[in-house]
Coordinates of C-alpha atoms in Angstrom, one line a residue:
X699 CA -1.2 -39.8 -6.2
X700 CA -4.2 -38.8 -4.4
X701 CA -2.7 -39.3 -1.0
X702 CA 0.9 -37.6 -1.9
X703 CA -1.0 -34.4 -3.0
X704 CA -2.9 -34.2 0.7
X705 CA 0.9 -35.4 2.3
X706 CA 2.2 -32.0 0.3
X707 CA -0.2 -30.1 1.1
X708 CA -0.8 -30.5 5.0
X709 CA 3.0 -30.1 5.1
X710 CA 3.2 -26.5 2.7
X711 CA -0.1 -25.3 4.3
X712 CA -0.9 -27.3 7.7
X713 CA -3.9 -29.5 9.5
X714 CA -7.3 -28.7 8.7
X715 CA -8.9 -25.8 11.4
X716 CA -12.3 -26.8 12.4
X717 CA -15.3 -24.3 11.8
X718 CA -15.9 -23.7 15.4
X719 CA -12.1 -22.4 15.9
X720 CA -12.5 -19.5 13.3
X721 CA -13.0 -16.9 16.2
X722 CA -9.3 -18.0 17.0
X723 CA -8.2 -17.7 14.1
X724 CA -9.0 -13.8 14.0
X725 CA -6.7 -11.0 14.4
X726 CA -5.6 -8.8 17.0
X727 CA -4.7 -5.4 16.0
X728 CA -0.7 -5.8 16.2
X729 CA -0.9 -8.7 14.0
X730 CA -3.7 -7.0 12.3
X731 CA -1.5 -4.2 11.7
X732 CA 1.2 -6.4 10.0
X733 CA -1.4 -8.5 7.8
X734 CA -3.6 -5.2 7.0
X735 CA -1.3 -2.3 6.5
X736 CA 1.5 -3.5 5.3
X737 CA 0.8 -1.9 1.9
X738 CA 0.1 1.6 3.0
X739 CA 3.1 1.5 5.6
X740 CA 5.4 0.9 2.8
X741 CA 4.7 3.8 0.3
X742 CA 6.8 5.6 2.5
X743 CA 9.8 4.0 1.1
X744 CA 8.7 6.1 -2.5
X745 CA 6.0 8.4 -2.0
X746 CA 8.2 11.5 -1.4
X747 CA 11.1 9.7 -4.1
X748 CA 8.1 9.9 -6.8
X749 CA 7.4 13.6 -6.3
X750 CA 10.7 14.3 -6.5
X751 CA 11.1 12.2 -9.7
X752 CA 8.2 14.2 -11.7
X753 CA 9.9 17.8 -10.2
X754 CA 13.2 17.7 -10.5
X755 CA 13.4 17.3 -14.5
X756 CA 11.9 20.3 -14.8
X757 CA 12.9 22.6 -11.9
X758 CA 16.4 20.6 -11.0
X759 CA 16.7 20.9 -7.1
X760 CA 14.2 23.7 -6.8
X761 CA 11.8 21.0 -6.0
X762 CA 12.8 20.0 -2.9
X763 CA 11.3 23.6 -1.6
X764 CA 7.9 22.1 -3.0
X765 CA 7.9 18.7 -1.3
X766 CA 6.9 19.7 1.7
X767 CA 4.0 21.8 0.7
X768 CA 2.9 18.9 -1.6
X769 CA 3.5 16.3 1.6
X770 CA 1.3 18.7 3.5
X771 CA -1.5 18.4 0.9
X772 CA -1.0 14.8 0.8
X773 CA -1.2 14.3 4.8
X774 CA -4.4 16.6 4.8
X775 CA -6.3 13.9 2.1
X776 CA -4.6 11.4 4.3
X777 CA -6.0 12.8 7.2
X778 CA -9.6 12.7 5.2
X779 CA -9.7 9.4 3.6
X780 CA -8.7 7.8 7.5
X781 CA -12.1 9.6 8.7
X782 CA -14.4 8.2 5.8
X783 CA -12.9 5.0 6.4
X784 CA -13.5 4.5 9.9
X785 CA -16.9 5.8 9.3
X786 CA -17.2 3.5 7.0
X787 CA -16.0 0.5 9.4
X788 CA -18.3 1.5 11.7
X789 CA -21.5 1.4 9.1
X790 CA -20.5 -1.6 7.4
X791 CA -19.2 -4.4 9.9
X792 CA -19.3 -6.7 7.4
X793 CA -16.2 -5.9 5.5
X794 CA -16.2 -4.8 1.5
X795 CA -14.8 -1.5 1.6
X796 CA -15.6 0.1 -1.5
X797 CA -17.8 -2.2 -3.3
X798 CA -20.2 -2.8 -0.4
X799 CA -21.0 0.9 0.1
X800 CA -21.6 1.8 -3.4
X801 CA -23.8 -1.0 -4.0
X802 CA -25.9 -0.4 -1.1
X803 CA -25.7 3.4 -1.5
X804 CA -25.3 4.0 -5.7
X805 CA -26.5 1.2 -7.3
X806 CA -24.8 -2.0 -9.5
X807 CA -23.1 -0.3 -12.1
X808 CA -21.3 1.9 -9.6
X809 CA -20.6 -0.9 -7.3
X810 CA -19.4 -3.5 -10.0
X811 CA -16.8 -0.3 -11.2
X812 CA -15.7 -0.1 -7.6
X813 CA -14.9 -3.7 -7.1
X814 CA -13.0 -4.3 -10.2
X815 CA -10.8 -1.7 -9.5
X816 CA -10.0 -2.6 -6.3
X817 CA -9.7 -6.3 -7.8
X818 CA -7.4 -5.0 -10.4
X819 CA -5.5 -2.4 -7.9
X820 CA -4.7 -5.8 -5.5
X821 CA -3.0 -7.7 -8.4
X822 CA -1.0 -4.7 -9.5
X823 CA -0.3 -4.2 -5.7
X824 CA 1.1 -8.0 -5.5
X825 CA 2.9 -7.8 -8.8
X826 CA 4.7 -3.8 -8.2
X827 CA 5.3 -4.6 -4.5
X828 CA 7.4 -7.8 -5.7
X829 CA 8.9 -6.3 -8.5
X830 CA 10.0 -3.1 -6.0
X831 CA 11.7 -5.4 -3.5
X832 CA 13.3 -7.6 -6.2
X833 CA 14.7 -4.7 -7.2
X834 CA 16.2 -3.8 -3.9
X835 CA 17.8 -6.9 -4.3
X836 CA 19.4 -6.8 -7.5
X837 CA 21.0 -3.2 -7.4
X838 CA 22.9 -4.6 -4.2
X839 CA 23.9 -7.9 -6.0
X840 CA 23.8 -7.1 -10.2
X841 CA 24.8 -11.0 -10.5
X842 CA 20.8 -11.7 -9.2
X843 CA 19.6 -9.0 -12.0
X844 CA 18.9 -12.1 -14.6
X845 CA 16.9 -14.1 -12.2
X846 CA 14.9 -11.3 -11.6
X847 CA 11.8 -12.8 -12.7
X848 CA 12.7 -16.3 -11.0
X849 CA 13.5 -14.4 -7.8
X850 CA 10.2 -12.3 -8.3
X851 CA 7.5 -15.5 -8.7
X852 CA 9.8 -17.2 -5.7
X853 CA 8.7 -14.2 -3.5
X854 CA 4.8 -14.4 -4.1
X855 CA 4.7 -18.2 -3.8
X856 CA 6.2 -17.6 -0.7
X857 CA 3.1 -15.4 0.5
X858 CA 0.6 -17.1 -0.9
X859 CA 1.5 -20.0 1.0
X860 CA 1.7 -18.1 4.3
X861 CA -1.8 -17.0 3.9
X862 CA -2.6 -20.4 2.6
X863 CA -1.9 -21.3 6.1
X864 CA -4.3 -18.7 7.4
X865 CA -4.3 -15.3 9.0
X866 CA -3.1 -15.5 12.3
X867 CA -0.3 -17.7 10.9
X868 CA 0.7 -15.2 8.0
X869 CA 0.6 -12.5 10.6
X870 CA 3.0 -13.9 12.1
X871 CA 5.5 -14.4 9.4
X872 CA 4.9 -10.7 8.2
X873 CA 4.9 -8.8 11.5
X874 CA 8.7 -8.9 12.0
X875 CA 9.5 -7.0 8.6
X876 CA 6.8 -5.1 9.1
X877 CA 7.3 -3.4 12.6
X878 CA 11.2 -3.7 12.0
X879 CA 10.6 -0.9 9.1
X880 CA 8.6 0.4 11.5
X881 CA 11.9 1.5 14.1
X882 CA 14.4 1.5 10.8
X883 CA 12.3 4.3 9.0
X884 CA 11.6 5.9 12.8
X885 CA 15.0 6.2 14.1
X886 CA 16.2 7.5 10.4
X887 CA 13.7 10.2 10.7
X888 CA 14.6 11.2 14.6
X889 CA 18.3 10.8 14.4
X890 CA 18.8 12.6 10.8
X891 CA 16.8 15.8 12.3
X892 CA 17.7 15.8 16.0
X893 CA 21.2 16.2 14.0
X894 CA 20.1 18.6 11.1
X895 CA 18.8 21.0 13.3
X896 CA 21.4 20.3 15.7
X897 CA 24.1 22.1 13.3
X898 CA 25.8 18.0 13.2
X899 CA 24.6 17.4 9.7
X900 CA 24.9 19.6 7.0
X901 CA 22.7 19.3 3.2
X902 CA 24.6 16.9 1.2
X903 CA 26.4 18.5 -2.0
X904 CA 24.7 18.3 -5.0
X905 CA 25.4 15.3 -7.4
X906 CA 26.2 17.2 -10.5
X907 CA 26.2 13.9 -12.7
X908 CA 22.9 12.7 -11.5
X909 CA 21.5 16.0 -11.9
X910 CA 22.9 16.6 -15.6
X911 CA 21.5 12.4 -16.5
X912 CA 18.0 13.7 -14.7
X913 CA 17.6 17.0 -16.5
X914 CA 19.7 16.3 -19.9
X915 CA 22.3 18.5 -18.8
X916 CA 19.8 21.3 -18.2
X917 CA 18.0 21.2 -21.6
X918 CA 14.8 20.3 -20.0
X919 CA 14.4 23.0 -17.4
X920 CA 11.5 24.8 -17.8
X921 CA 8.5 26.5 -15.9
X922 CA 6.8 25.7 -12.6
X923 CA 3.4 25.3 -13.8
X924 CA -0.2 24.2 -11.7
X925 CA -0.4 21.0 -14.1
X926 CA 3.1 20.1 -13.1
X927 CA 2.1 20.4 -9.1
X928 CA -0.6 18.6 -9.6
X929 CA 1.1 15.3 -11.4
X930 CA 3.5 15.7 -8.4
X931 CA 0.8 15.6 -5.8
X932 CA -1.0 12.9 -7.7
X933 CA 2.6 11.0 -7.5
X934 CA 2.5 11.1 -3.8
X935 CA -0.5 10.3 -3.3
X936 CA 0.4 6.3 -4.2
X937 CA 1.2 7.0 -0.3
X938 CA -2.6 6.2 0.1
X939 CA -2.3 3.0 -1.6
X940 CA -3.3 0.1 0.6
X941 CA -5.4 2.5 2.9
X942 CA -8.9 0.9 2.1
X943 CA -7.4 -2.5 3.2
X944 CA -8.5 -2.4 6.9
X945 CA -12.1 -1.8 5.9
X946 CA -12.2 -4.8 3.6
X947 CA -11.2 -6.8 6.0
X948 CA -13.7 -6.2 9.2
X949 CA -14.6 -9.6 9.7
X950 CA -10.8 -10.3 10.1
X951 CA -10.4 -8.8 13.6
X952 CA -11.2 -10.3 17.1
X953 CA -14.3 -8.6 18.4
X954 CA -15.1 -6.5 19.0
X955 CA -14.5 -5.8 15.1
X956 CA -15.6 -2.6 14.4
X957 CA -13.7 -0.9 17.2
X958 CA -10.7 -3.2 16.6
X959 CA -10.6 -1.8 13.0
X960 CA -11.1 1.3 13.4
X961 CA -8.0 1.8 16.1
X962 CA -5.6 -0.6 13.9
X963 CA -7.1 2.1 10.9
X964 CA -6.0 5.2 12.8
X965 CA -2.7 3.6 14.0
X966 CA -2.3 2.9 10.5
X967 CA -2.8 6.4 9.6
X968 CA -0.7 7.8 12.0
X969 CA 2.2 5.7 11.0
X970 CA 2.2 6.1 7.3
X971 CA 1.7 10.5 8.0
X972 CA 4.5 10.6 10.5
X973 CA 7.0 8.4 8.5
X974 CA 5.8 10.0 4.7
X975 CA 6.0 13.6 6.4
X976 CA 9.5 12.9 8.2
X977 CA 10.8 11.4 5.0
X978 CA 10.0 14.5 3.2
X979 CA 10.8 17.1 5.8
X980 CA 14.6 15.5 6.0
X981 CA 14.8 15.5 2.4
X982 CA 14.4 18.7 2.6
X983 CA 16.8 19.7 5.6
X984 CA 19.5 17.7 3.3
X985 CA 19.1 18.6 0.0
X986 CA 19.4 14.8 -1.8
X987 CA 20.0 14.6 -5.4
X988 CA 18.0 12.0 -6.4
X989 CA 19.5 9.7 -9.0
X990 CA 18.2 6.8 -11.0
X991 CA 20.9 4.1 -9.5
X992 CA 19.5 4.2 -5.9
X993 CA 16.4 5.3 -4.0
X994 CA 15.9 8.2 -1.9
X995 CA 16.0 6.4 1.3
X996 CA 19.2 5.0 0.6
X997 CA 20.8 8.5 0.3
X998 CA 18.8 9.6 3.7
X999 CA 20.1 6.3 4.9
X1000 CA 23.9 7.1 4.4
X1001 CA 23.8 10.6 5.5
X1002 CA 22.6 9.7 8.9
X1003 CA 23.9 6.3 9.3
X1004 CA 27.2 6.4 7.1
X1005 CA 27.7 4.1 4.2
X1006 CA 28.0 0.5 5.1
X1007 CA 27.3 0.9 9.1
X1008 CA 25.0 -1.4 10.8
X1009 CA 21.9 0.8 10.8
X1010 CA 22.6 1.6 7.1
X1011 CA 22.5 -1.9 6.0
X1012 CA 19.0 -2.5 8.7
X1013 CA 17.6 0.2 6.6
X1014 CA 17.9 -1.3 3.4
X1015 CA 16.8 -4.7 4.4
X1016 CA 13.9 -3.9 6.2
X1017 CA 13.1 -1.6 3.2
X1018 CA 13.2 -4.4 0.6
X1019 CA 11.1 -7.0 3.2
X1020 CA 8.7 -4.2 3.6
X1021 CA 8.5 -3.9 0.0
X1022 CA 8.2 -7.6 -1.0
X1023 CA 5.7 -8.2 2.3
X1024 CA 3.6 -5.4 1.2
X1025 CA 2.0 -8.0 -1.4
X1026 CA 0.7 -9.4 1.7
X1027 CA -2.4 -7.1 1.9
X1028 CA -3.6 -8.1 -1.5
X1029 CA -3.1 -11.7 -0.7
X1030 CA -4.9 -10.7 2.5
X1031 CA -8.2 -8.3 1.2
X1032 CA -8.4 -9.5 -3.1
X1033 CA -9.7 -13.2 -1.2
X1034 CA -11.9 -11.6 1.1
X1035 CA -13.6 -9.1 -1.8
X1036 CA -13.7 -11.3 -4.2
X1037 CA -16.1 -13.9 -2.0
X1038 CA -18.3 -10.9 -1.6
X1039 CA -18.5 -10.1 -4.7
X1040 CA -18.9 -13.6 -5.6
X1041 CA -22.0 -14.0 -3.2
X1042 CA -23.9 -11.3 -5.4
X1043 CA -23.1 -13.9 -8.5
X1044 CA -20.5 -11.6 -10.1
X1045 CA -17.4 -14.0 -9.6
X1046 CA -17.8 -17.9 -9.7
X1047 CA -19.3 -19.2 -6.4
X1048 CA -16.0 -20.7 -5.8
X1049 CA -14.3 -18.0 -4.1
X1050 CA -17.2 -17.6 -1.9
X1051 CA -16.1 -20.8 0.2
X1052 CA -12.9 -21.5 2.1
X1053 CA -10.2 -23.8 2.9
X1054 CA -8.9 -26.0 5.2
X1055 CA -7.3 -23.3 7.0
X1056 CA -10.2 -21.0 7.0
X1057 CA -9.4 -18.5 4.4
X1058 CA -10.5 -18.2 0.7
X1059 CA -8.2 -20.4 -0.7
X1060 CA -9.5 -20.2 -4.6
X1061 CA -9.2 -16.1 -4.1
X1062 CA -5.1 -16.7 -2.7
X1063 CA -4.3 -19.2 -5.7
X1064 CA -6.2 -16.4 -8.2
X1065 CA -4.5 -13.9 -6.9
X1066 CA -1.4 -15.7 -7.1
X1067 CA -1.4 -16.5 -10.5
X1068 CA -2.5 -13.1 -12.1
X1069 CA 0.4 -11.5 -10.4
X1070 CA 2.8 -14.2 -11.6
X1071 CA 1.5 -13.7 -15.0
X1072 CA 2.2 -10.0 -14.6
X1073 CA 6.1 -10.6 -13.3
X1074 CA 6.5 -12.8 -16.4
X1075 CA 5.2 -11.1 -19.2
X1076 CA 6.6 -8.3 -18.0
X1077 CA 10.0 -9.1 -16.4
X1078 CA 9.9 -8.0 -13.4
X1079 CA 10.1 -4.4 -14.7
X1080 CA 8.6 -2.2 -12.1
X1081 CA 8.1 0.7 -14.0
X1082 CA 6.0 -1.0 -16.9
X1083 CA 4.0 -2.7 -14.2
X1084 CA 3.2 0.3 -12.2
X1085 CA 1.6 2.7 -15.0
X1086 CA -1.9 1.9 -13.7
X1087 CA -1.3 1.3 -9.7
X1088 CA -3.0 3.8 -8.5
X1089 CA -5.7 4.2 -10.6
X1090 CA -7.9 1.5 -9.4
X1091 CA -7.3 2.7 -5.6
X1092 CA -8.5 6.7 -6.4
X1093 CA -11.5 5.1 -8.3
X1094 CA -12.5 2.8 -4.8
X1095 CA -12.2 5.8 -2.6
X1096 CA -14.4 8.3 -5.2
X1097 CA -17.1 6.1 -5.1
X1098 CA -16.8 4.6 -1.3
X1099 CA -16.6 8.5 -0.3
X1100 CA -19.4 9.6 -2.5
X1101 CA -21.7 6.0 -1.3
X1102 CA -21.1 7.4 2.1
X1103 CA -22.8 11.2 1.5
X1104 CA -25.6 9.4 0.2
X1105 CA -25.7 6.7 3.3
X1106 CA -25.6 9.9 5.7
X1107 CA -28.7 11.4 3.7
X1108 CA -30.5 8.4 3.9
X1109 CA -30.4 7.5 7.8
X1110 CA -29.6 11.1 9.0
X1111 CA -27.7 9.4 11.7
X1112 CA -26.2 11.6 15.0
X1113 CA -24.0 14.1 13.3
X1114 CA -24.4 12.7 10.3
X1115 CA -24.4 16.4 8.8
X1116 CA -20.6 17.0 9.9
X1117 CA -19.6 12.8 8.6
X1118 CA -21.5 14.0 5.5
X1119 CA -19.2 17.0 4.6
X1120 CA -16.1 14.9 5.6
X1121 CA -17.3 12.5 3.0
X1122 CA -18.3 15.0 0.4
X1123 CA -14.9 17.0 0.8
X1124 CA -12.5 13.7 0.4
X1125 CA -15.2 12.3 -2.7
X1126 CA -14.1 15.5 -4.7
X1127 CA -10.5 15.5 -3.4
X1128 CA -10.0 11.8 -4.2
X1129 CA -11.7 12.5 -7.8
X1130 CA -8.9 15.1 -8.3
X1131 CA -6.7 13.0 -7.2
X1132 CA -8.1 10.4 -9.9
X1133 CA -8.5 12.8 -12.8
X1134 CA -4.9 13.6 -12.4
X1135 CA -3.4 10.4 -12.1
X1136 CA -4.9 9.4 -15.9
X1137 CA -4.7 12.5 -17.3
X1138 CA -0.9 12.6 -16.4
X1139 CA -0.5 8.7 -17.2
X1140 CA -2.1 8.8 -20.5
X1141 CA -0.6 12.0 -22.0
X1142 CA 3.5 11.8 -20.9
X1143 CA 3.2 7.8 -21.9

């Protein structure tokens, strides 16, 4: 029995890698890129759909003339939370994000709050980013709907054994999704306004019957108010999900690290403004009615593309892989955390060592199972799953931002009075952010 369990498992997960082959093992930052970002990249695919969703009850398609100042808000804290981070890759070289700058900078308490809700953020991120792709799945085949679940655990068993089989290997089974979103989501954004402002594409028609489903036939329409901005804004800012990923994972990157980081960071950044912005600016150029039945990017996809055409149908698939992959960076930075966290005897010492392959094998298989539990219990359902996604993310990047004014303080480093106000500004920002996000999830339900 013994000896069919190893014959299993060097086939699912490979030959041991010796200690001394670790630095080979490290990423470079294309694959990096794939393995790290994944997560953030992919909130493009919804960000601007979920302001949308909380506007245009109220306000019908009077929102769209709001999305863009709200995606202009969103790119600025963007913009922000990038700069913290790569000071904070720079200062801590060791990886730990959140959890490692508020314990060295605000104590315990502060820095046991921040690594339980990153902890917690990376099994909702596993569990939602399933779920989300599933789902993309089932609307374009209804038969799958009933295996939802099945489908759902198949998906993160398949990750969890790519990064059973280490980094560099699970970067090379996510990078192809990745970067082929990556040109999809691109060329939809170039070709659909080179032709909008062109005069070759006119705003679609509004969908009366999706309009009259989302607003009960106009009973609902009611005032603009600042509340209702701001659970808009807090919606799109799940665009920032995933962003603190890279800085978990310094010690992940081929030296040298810091530097490495940092550029894959700011790539990273670049990326997820460029294709969040240009999502929402040709929303806006084309006037999409939003329906519950398919995604936003779908009806962008069909405008510029045509129903059904090649590009159309690359769209959609390398929206659901991006979607399903983006699990990947929890399965990638929850192992990593957690054997830091374990090394201050928090977690059981367990997850502090690693593998065969090199990577914290206990942290994959925990991960693994919380977010199965999660599909199970709750179906698959994306929307009861995602309630309290981006709660645990706004918490990480209060405290990491607020850590880092104290850190500048302390060492009164070169400059470290400019670094000090970008921290302070994105610490209150991101607080907002934060207040909002329960406020509006605990009072509408």
């Amino acid at each position: 029995m013994p000896r069919s369990y190893a014959q299993l498992k060097r086939r699912l997960v490979g030959r041991p890698i010796p200690s001394f082959a670790e630095s080979r093992e490290r990423l470079g930052k294309p694959t990096a890129l794939a393995v790290l970002a994944s997560d953030a990249i992919s909130s493009t695919a919804y960000a601007s759909e979920e302001i949308l969703r909380v506007l245009v009850p109220v306000v019908a398609l009077a929102a769209l003339e709001d999305l863009i100042p709200i995606a202009i808000v969103v790119c600025v804290l963007l913009v922000v939370v990038i700069s913290s981070y790569r000071q904070t890759i720079h200062a801590y070289p060791n990886g730990g994000g959140s959890y490692v700058v508020s314990r060295e900078n605000l104590g315990v308490t502060p820095a046991l709050v921040a690594g339980a809700s990153l902890l917690v953020d990376y099994v909702l991120t596993a569990a939602v980013s399933v779920s989300a792709g599933v789902a993309a799945i089932t609307s374009a085949y209804p038969a799958l709907f009933a295996f939802r679940v099945e489908i759902c655990v198949g998906f993160v068993a398949l990750i969890a054994v790519g990064n059973l089989r280490g980094l560099r290997e699970s970067g090379r089974l996510f990078a192809g999704p990745t970067f082929m979103y990556m040109l999809a989501l691109g060329a939809l954004i170039a070709a659909g306004l080179i032709r909008s402002y062109t005069g070759n594409l006119a705003p679609l028609p509004p969908n009366v019957g999706a309009l009259a489903e989302l607003t009960d036939n106009g009973s609902t329409l009611g005032m603009l108010t600042p509340f209702l901005l701001l659970r808009a804004f807090s919606s799109g800012a799940v665009a920032l999900t995933g962003v603190e990923a890279i800085s978990n994972g310094v010690p992940a990157f081929k030296k040298p690290e810091s530097r490495n980081a940092a550029t894959t960071l700011t790539w990273m950044g670049v990326i997820l403004g460029v294709g969040f912005f240009g999502t929402a600016l040709l929303a806006h150029r084309l006037q999409p009615t939003i329906t519950p039945d398919e995604t936003l990017l779908s009806i962008l996809g069909r405008a510029v593309f045509g129903n059904g055409t090649p590009p159309y149908l690359i769209l959609q698939f390398a929206t659901f892989a991006i979607l399903v992959l983006a699990a990947n960076t929890a399965f990638a930075d929850f192992p990593r955390l957690a054997s830091i966290v374990a090394r201050d005897g928090v977690l059981p010492r367990q997850f502090v060592s690693r593998g065969g392959r090199l990577v914290f094998s206990n942290g994959i298989l925990m991960l693994a199972g919380l977010a199965i539990a999660l599909l199970i219990v709750f179906r698959g359902d994306t929307s009861a799953l995602i309630p309290l996604y981006a709660v645990g993310v706004f918490t990480g990047f209060t405290l990491s931002q607020t850590g880092m004014v104290r850190h500048h303080l302390k060492l009164k480093e070169p400059n470290w009075k400019r670094k000090a106000v970008v921290n302070g500004v994105g610490a209150v920002m991101t607080a907002v952010v934060l207040a909002v996000v329960v406020v509006s999830k605990f009072t509408i339900g």
